[in-house]
Coordinates of C-alpha atoms (C1' of nucleotides) in Angstrom, one line a residue:
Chain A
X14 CA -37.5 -19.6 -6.2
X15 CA -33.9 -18.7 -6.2
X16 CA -31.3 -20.1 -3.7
X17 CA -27.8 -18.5 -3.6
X18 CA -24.7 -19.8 -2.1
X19 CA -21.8 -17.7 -1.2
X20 CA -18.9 -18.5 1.1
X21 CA -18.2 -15.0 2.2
X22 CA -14.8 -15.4 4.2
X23 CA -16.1 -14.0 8.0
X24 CA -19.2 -12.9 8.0
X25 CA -18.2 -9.9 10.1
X26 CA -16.0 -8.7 7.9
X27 CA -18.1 -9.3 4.6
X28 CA -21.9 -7.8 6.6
X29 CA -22.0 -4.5 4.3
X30 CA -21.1 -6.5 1.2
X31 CA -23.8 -9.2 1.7
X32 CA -26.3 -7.1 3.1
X33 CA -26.0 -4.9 -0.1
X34 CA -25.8 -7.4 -2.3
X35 CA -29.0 -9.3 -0.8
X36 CA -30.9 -6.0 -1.2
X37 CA -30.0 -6.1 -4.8
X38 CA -30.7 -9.8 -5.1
X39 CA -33.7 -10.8 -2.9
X40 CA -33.1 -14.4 -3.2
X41 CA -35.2 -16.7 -1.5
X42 CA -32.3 -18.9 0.1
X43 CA -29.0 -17.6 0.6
X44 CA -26.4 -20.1 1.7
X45 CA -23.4 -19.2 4.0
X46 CA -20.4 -20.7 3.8
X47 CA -16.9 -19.9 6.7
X48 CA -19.2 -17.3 8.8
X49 CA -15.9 -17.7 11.0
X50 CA -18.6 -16.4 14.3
X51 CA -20.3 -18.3 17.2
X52 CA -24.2 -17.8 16.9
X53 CA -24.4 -15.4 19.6
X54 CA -21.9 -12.9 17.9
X55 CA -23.9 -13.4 14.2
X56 CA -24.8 -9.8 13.3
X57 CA -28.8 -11.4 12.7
X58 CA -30.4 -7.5 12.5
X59 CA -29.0 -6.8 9.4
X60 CA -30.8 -9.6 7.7
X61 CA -33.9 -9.7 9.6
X62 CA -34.5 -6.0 8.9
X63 CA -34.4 -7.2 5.1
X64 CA -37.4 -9.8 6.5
X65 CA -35.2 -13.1 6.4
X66 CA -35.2 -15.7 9.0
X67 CA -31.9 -17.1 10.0
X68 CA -30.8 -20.4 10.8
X69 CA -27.1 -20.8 11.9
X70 CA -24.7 -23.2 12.3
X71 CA -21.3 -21.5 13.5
X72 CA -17.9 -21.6 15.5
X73 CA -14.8 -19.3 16.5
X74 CA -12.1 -18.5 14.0
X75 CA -13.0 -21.4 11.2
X76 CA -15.8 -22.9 9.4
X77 CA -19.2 -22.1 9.7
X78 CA -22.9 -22.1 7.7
X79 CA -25.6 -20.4 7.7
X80 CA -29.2 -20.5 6.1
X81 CA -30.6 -17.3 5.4
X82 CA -34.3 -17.3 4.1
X83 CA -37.4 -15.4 3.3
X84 CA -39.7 -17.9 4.5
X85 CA -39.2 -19.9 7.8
X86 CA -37.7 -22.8 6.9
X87 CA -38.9 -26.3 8.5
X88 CA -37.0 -29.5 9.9
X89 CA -33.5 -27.8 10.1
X90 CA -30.3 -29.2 11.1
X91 CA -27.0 -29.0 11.9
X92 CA -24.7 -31.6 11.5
X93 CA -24.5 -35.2 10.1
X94 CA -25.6 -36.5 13.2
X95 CA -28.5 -34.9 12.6
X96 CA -29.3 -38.0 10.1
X97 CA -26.8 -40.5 11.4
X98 CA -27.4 -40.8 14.9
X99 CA -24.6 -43.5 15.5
X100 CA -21.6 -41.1 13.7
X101 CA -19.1 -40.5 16.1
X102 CA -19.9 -36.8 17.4
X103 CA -16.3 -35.1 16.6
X104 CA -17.3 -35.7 13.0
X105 CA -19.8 -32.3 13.8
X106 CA -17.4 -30.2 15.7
X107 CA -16.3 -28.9 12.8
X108 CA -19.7 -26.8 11.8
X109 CA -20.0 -27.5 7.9
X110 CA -23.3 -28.9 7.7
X111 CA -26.9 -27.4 7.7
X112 CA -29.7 -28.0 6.0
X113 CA -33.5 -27.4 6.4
X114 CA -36.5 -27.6 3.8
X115 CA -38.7 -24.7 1.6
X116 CA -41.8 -25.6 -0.3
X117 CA -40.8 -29.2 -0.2
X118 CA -37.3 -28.8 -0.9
X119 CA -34.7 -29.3 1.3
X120 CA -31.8 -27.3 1.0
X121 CA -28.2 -28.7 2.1
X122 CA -26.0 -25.9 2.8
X123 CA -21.9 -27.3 2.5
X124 CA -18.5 -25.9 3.4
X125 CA -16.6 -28.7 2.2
X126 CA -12.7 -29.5 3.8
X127 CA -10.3 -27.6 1.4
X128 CA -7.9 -30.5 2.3
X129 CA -4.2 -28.5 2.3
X130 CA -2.3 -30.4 0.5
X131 CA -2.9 -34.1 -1.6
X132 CA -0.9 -36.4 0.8
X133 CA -1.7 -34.4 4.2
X134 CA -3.8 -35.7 7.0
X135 CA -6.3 -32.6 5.7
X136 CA -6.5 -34.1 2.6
X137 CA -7.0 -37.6 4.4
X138 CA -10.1 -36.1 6.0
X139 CA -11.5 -34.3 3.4
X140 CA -11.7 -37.9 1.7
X141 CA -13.2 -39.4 4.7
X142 CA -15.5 -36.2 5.4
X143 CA -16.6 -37.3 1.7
X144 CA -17.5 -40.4 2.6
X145 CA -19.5 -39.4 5.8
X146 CA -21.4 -37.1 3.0
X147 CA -22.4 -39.6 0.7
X148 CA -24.2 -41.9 3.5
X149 CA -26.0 -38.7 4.9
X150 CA -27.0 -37.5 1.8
X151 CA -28.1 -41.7 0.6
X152 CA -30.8 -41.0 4.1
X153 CA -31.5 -38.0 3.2
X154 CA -32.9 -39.3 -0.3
X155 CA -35.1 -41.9 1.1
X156 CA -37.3 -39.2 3.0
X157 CA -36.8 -36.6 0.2
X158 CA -37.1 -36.3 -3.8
X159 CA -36.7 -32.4 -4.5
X160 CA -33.0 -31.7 -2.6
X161 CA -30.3 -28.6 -3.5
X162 CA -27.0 -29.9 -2.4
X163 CA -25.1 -26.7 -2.6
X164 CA -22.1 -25.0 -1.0
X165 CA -18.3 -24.4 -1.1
X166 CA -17.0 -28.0 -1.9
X167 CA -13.1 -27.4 -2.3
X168 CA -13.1 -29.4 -5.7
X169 CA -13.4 -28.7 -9.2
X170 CA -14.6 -31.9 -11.1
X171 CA -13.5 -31.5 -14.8
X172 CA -10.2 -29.4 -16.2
X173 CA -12.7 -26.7 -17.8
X174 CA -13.7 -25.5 -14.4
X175 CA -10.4 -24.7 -13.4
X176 CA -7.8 -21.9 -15.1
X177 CA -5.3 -23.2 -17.6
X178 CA -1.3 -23.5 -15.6
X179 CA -2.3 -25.6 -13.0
X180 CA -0.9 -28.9 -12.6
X181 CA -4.4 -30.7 -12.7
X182 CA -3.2 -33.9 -11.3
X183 CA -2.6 -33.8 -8.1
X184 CA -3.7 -30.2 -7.0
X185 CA -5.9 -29.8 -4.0
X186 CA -8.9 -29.2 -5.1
X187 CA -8.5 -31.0 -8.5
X188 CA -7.1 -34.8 -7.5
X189 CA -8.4 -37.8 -8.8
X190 CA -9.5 -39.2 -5.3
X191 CA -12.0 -35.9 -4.5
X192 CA -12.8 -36.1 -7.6
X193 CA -13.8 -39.7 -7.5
X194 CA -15.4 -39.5 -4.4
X195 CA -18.0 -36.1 -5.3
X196 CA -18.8 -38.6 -7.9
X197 CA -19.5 -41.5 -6.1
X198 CA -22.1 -38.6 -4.3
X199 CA -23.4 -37.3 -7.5
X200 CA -24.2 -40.9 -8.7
X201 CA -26.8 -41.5 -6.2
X202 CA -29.0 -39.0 -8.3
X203 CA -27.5 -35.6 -7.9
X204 CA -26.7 -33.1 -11.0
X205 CA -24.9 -29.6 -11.6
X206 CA -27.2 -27.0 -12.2
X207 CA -24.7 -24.9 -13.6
X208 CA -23.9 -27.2 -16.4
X209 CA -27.8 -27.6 -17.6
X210 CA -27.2 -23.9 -19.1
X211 CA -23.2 -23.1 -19.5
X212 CA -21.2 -26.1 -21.3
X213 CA -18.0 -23.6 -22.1
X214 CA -15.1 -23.6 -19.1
X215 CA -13.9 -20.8 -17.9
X216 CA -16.3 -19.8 -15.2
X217 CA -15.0 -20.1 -12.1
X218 CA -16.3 -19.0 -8.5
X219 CA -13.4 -18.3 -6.7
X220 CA -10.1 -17.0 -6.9
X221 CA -7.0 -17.3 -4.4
X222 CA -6.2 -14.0 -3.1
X223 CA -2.8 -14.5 -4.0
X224 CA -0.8 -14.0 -7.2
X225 CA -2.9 -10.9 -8.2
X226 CA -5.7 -14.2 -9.2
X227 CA -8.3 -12.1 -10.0
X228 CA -7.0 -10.0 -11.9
X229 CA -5.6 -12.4 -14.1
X230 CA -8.8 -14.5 -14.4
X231 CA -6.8 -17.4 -12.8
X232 CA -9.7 -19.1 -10.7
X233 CA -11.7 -22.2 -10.2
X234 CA -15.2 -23.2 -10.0
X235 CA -15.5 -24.9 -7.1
X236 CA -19.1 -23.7 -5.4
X237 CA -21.7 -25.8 -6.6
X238 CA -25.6 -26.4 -6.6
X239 CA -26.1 -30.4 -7.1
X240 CA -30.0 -30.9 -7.6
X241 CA -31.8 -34.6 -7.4
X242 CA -34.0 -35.3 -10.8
X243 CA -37.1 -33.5 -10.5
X244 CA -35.1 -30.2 -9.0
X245 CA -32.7 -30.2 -12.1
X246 CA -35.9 -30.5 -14.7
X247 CA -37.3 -27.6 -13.0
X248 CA -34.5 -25.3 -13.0
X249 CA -34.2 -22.5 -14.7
X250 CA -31.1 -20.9 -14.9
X251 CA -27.6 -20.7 -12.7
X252 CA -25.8 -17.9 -12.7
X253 CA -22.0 -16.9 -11.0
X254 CA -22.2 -13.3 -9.8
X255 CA -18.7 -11.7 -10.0
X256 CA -19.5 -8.5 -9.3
X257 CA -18.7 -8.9 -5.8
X258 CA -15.3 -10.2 -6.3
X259 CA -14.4 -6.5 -7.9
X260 CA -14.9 -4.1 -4.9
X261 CA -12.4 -3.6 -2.3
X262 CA -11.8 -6.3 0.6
X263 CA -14.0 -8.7 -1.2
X264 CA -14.6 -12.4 -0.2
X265 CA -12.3 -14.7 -2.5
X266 CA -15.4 -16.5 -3.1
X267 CA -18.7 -15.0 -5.4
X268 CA -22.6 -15.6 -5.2
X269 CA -23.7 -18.6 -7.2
X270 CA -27.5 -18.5 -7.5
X271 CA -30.0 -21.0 -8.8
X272 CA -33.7 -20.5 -9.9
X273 CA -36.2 -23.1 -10.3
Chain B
X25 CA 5.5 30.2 10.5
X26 CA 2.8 27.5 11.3
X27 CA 4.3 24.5 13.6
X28 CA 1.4 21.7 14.2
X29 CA 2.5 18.6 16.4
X30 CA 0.5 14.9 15.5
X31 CA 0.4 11.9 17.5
X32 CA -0.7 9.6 14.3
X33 CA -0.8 6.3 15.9
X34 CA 1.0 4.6 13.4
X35 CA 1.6 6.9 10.0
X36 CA 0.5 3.5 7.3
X37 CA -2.9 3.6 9.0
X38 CA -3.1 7.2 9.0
X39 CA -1.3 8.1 5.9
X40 CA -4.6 9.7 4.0
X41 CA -5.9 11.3 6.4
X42 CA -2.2 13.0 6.9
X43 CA -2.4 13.6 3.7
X44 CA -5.7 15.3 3.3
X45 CA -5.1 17.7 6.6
X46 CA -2.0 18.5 5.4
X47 CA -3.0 19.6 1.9
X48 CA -6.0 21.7 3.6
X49 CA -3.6 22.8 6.4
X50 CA -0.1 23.4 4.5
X51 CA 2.2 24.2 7.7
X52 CA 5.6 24.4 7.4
X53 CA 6.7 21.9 10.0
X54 CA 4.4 19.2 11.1
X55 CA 5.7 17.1 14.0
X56 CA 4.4 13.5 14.0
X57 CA 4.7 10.8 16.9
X58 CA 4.0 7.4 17.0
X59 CA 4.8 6.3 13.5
X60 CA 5.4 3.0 14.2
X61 CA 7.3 2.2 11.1
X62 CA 11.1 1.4 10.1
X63 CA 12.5 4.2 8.0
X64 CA 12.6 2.6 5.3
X65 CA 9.0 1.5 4.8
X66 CA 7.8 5.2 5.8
X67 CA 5.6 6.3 3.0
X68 CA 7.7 9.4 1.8
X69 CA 6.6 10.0 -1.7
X70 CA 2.6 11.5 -0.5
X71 CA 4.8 13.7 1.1
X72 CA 7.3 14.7 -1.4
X73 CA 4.6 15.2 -3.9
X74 CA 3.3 17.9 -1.9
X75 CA 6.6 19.5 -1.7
X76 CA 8.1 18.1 2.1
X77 CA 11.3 16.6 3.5
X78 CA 11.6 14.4 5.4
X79 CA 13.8 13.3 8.7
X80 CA 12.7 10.5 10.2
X81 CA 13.2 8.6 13.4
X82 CA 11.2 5.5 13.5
X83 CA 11.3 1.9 14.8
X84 CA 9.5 -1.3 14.4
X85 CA 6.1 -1.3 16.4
X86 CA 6.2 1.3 18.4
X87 CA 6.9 5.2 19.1
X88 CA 8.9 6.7 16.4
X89 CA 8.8 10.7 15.4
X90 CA 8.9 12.5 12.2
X91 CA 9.7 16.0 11.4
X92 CA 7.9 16.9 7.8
X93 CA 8.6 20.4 6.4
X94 CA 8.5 22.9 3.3
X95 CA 12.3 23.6 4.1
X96 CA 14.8 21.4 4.6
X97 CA 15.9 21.6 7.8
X98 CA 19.1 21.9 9.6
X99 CA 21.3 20.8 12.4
X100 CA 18.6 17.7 12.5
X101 CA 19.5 15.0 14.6
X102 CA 18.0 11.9 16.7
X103 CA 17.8 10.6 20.0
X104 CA 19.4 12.6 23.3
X105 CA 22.9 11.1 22.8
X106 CA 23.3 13.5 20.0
X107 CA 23.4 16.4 22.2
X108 CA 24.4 14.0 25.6
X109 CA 27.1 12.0 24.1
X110 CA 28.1 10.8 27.6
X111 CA 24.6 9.1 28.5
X112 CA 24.2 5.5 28.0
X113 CA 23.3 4.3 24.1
X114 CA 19.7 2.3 25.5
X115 CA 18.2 6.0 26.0
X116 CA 18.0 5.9 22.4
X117 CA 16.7 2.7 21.7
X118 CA 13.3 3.7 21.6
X119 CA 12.7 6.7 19.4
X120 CA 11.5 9.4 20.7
X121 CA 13.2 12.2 20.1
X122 CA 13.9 14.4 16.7
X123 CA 14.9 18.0 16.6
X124 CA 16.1 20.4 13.7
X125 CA 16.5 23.9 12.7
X126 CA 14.5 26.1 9.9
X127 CA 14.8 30.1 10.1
X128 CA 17.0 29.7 13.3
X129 CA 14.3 28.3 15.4
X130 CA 15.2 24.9 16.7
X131 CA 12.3 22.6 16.9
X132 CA 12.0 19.6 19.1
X133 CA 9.5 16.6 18.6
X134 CA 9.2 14.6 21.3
X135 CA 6.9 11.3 22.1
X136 CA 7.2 11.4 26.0
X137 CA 6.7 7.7 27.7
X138 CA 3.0 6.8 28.6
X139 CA 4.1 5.2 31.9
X140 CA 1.5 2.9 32.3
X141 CA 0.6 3.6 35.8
X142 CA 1.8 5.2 38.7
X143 CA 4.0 2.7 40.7
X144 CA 5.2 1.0 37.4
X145 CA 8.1 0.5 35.9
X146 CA 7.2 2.0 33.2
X147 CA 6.2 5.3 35.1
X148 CA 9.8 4.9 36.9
X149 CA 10.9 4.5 32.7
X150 CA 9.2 7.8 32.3
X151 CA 10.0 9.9 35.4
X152 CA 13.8 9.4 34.4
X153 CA 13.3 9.7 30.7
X154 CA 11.9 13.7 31.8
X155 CA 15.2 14.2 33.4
X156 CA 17.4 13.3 30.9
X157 CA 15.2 15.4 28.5
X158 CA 16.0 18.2 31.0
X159 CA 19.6 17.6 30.5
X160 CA 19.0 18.0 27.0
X161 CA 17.0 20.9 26.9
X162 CA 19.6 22.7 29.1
X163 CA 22.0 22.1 26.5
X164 CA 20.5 23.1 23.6
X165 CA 19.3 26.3 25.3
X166 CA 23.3 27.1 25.5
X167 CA 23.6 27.6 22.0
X168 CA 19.8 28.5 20.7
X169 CA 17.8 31.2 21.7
X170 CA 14.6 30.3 20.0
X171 CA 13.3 26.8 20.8
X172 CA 10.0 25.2 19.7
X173 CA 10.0 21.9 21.9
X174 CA 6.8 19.7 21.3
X175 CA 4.7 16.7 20.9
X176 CA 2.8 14.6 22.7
X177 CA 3.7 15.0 26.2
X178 CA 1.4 12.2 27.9
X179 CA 1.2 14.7 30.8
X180 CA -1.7 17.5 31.5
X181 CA -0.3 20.0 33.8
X182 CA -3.6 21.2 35.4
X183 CA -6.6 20.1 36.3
X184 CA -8.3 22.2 33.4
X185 CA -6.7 20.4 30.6
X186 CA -8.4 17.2 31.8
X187 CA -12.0 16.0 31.8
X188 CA -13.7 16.3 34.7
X189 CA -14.4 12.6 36.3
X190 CA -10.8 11.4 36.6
X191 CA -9.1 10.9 39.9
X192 CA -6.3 13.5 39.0
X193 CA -4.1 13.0 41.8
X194 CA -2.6 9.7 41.2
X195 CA -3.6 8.7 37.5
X196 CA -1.0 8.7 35.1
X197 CA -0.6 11.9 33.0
X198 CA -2.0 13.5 36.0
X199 CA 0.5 12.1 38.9
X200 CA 2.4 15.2 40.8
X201 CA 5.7 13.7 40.2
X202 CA 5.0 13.5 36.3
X203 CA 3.8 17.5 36.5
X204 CA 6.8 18.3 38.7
X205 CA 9.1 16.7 36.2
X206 CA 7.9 18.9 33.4
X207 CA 7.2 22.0 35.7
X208 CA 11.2 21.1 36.4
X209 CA 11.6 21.2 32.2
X210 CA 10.0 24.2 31.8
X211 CA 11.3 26.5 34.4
X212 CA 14.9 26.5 32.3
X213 CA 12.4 29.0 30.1
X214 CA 9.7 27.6 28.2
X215 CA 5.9 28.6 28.1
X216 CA 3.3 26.7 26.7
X217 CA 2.1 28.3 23.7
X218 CA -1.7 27.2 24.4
X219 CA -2.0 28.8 27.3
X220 CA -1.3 32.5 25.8
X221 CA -4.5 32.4 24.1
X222 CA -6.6 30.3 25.9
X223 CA -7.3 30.4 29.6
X224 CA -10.5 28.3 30.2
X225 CA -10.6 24.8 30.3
X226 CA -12.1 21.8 28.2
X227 CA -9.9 22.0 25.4
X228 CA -8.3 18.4 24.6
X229 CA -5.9 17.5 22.3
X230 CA -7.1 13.4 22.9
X231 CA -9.8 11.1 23.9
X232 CA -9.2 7.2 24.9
X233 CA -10.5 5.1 22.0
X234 CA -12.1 3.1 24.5
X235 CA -15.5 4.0 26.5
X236 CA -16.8 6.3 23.9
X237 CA -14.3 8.8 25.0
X238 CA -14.4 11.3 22.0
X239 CA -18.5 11.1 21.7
X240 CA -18.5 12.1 25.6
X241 CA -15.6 14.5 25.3
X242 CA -13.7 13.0 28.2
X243 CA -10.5 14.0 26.9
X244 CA -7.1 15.3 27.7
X245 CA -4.6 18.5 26.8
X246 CA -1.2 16.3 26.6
X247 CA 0.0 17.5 23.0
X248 CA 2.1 20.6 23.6
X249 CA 3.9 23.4 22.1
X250 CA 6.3 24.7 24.6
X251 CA 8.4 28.0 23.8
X252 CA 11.6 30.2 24.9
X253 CA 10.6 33.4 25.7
X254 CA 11.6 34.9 22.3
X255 CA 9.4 32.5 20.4
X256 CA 6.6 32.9 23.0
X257 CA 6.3 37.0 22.5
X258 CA 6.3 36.0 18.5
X259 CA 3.5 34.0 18.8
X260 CA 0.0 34.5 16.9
X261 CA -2.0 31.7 17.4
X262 CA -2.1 28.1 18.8
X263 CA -5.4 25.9 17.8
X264 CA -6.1 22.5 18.5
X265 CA -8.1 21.4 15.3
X266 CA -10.6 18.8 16.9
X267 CA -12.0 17.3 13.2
X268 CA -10.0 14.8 12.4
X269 CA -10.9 13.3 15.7
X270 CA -14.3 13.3 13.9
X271 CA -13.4 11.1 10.6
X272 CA -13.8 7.2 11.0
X273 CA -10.6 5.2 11.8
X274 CA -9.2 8.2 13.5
X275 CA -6.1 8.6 15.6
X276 CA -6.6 9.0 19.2
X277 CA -5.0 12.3 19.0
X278 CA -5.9 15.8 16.7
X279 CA -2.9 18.0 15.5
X280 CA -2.2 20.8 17.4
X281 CA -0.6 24.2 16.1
X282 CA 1.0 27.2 16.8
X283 CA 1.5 30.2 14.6
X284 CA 5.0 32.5 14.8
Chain C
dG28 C1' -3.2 -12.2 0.6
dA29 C1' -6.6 -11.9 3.8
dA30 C1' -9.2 -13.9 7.4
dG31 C1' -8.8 -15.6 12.4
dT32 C1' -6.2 -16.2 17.2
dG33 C1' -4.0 -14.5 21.6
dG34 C1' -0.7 -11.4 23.2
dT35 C1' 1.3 -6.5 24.3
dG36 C1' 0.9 -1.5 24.4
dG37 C1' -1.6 2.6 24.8
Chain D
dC18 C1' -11.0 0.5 21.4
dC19 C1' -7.3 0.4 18.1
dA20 C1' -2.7 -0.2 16.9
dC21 C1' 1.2 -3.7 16.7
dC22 C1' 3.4 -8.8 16.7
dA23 C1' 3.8 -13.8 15.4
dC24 C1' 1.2 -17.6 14.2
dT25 C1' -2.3 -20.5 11.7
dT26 C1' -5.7 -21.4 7.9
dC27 C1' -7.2 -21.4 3.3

DNA sequence: GAAGTGGTGG
DNA sequence: CCACCACTTC
């Protein structure tokens, strides 16, 4: 079983890319991250033709998820409130949340706040959208031993995941206080797949657009597959797919796929 | 002496496929409207490279004309005020108008107003705009026997040159007081070069992007070559070449040209 | 730098 | 439908 995440920057934009690269790569769950389209307007054909079910969770302009899998997938949700019935509602108009279970294992598909700027109300809720995580996810546990927590979470935990000339401290993406609190959510029994098979830094997962990134290698691994105990025992490999990053008009985001 | 006349629809979009018709199709003057670009971001050195000058007459946005040739020209100037230094400066805000000289023919690329609609402002606009380009015309005839004066006209002067399905009485490029204006332009003595070779209908120089114009051919002869008699008894040939219309990302209109 | 919006122009 | 703008997000 492989399950692929990919934040693919507009879906609409990035459908001959994805579709191709699904062909190439029949994974069994591929994870969607800023489909930036309202579920009516998802170009759904595409992927059906290639015999996967969809199951969407999307909005105008920003934001977005979408779970995209060869088997029908069952008990699938969108939002926290899915699994915390007294969260305030605004907490899901923001569609970054969806989940739904294969073969036992439920799959949480993420787009994580970026969070501008350390110091800006983004950042603020990206902390508390953190915290809202870590109680959904503690739920979600209770009901659930086999869970993939994977997704686009704006925040690369150690310096090795991360390119060399960035201040490390206080950089989106990279400050103490994300940091800390995707720990505080790992702790409850989650770990990174990709670090059972690559110790070594300098794989990253995305690069900024800007600045000619890319091309310098100047990126940051910040899409991640976080797997409860008996997930992580059974995986296999985890690979970063950067392939897609080279064509023209890519996503600035790459495939990241697990296998158990 | 091959003369073709472009509406591009902005020359940054369109710039390979200039490119490539121009290297199959080397003319010696091509005529191209609706640039859309400052002179100094115009992408000259494609068409250096392939041995062209340049004189440009471009703006921010919108309109903007463009005479490209193996020769230098002559004599080139913009705008009507350089032949009308007595009309009013804001005639020459918008750039419309470009003419020059190669082997004693003058040639004059124009980008006439759309109008909008009849009853507009905008049609008012472009009512008057046909006068003063009478003026002009008048003036240059003075001193130049041989006059190429073309471009894209926005007006079809008979009900042949339009798709059939179009209320031709009061829609715009259609409207009598549009066809009278240029009737008025053209008895000072200018032919339409099209029109010597050509008699039946159904020939379009372009199609609305929208309502699957070009796939229905529901299109319109508004890009012209109009001629002084001298020119008119020299010419060969006059073809509208309908394939880039055919290409993906196309402009609305195909180049058009005439043969000395 | 590359998505999205809503607006104008054609 | 396909350009342009200025604006916002990441």
């Amino acid at each position: 079983m492989k399950i692929a995440t990919w934040n693919v920057n507009s879906i609409r934009i990035r459908l001959e890319q994805v579709i191709d690269w699904l062909s190439k790569n029949p994974v069994d769950v591929l994870c969607l991250q800023e489909i930036k389209v309202v579920d009516a307007e998802f170009p759904r054909s595409p992927f059906e033709q290639l015999g996967y079910h969809l199951y969407l969770s999307g909005q105008k302009s920003y934001n977005g998820v979408a779970l995209i899998s060869r088997q029908p997938l069952v008990d699938v949700s969108n939002g926290f409130t899915a699994f915390l019935p007294k969260l305030q509602p605004e907490w899901d108009e923001q569609k970054r949340v969806i989940t739904g279970v294969i073969d036992k294992i439920r799959i949480v598909n993420l787009y994580v706040p970026n969070g501008a700027a350390v110091g800006t109300e983004k950042y603020e809720y990206k902390l508390r959208w953190l915290k809202v995580l870590r109680e959904y996810l503690q739920l979600l546990l209770l009901s659930q031993p086999a869970i993939c927590v994977c997704g686009d979470f704006n925040i690369a935990l150690e310096a090795k995941d991360i390119h060399e000339q960035v201040s490390t401290n206080n950089h989106i993406m990279a400050s103490e206080l994300e940091r800390q609190a995707l720990r505080d959510i790992l702790t409850l029994g989650f770990a990174d797949a990709f670090r059972k098979f690559t110790t070594e830094g300098g794989h990253y997962s995305w690069w900024d657009y800007r600045a000619a990134a890319f091309r310098r290698n100047l990126g940051w691994r910040i899409d991640h597959h976080y797997l409860t105990p008996v997930l992580y025992e059974r995986a296999k490999s985890c690979i970063i797919d950067v392939a897609p990053r080279k064509l023209t008009q890519p996503s600035d985001h790459v495939p990241v796929i697990v296998e158990f």
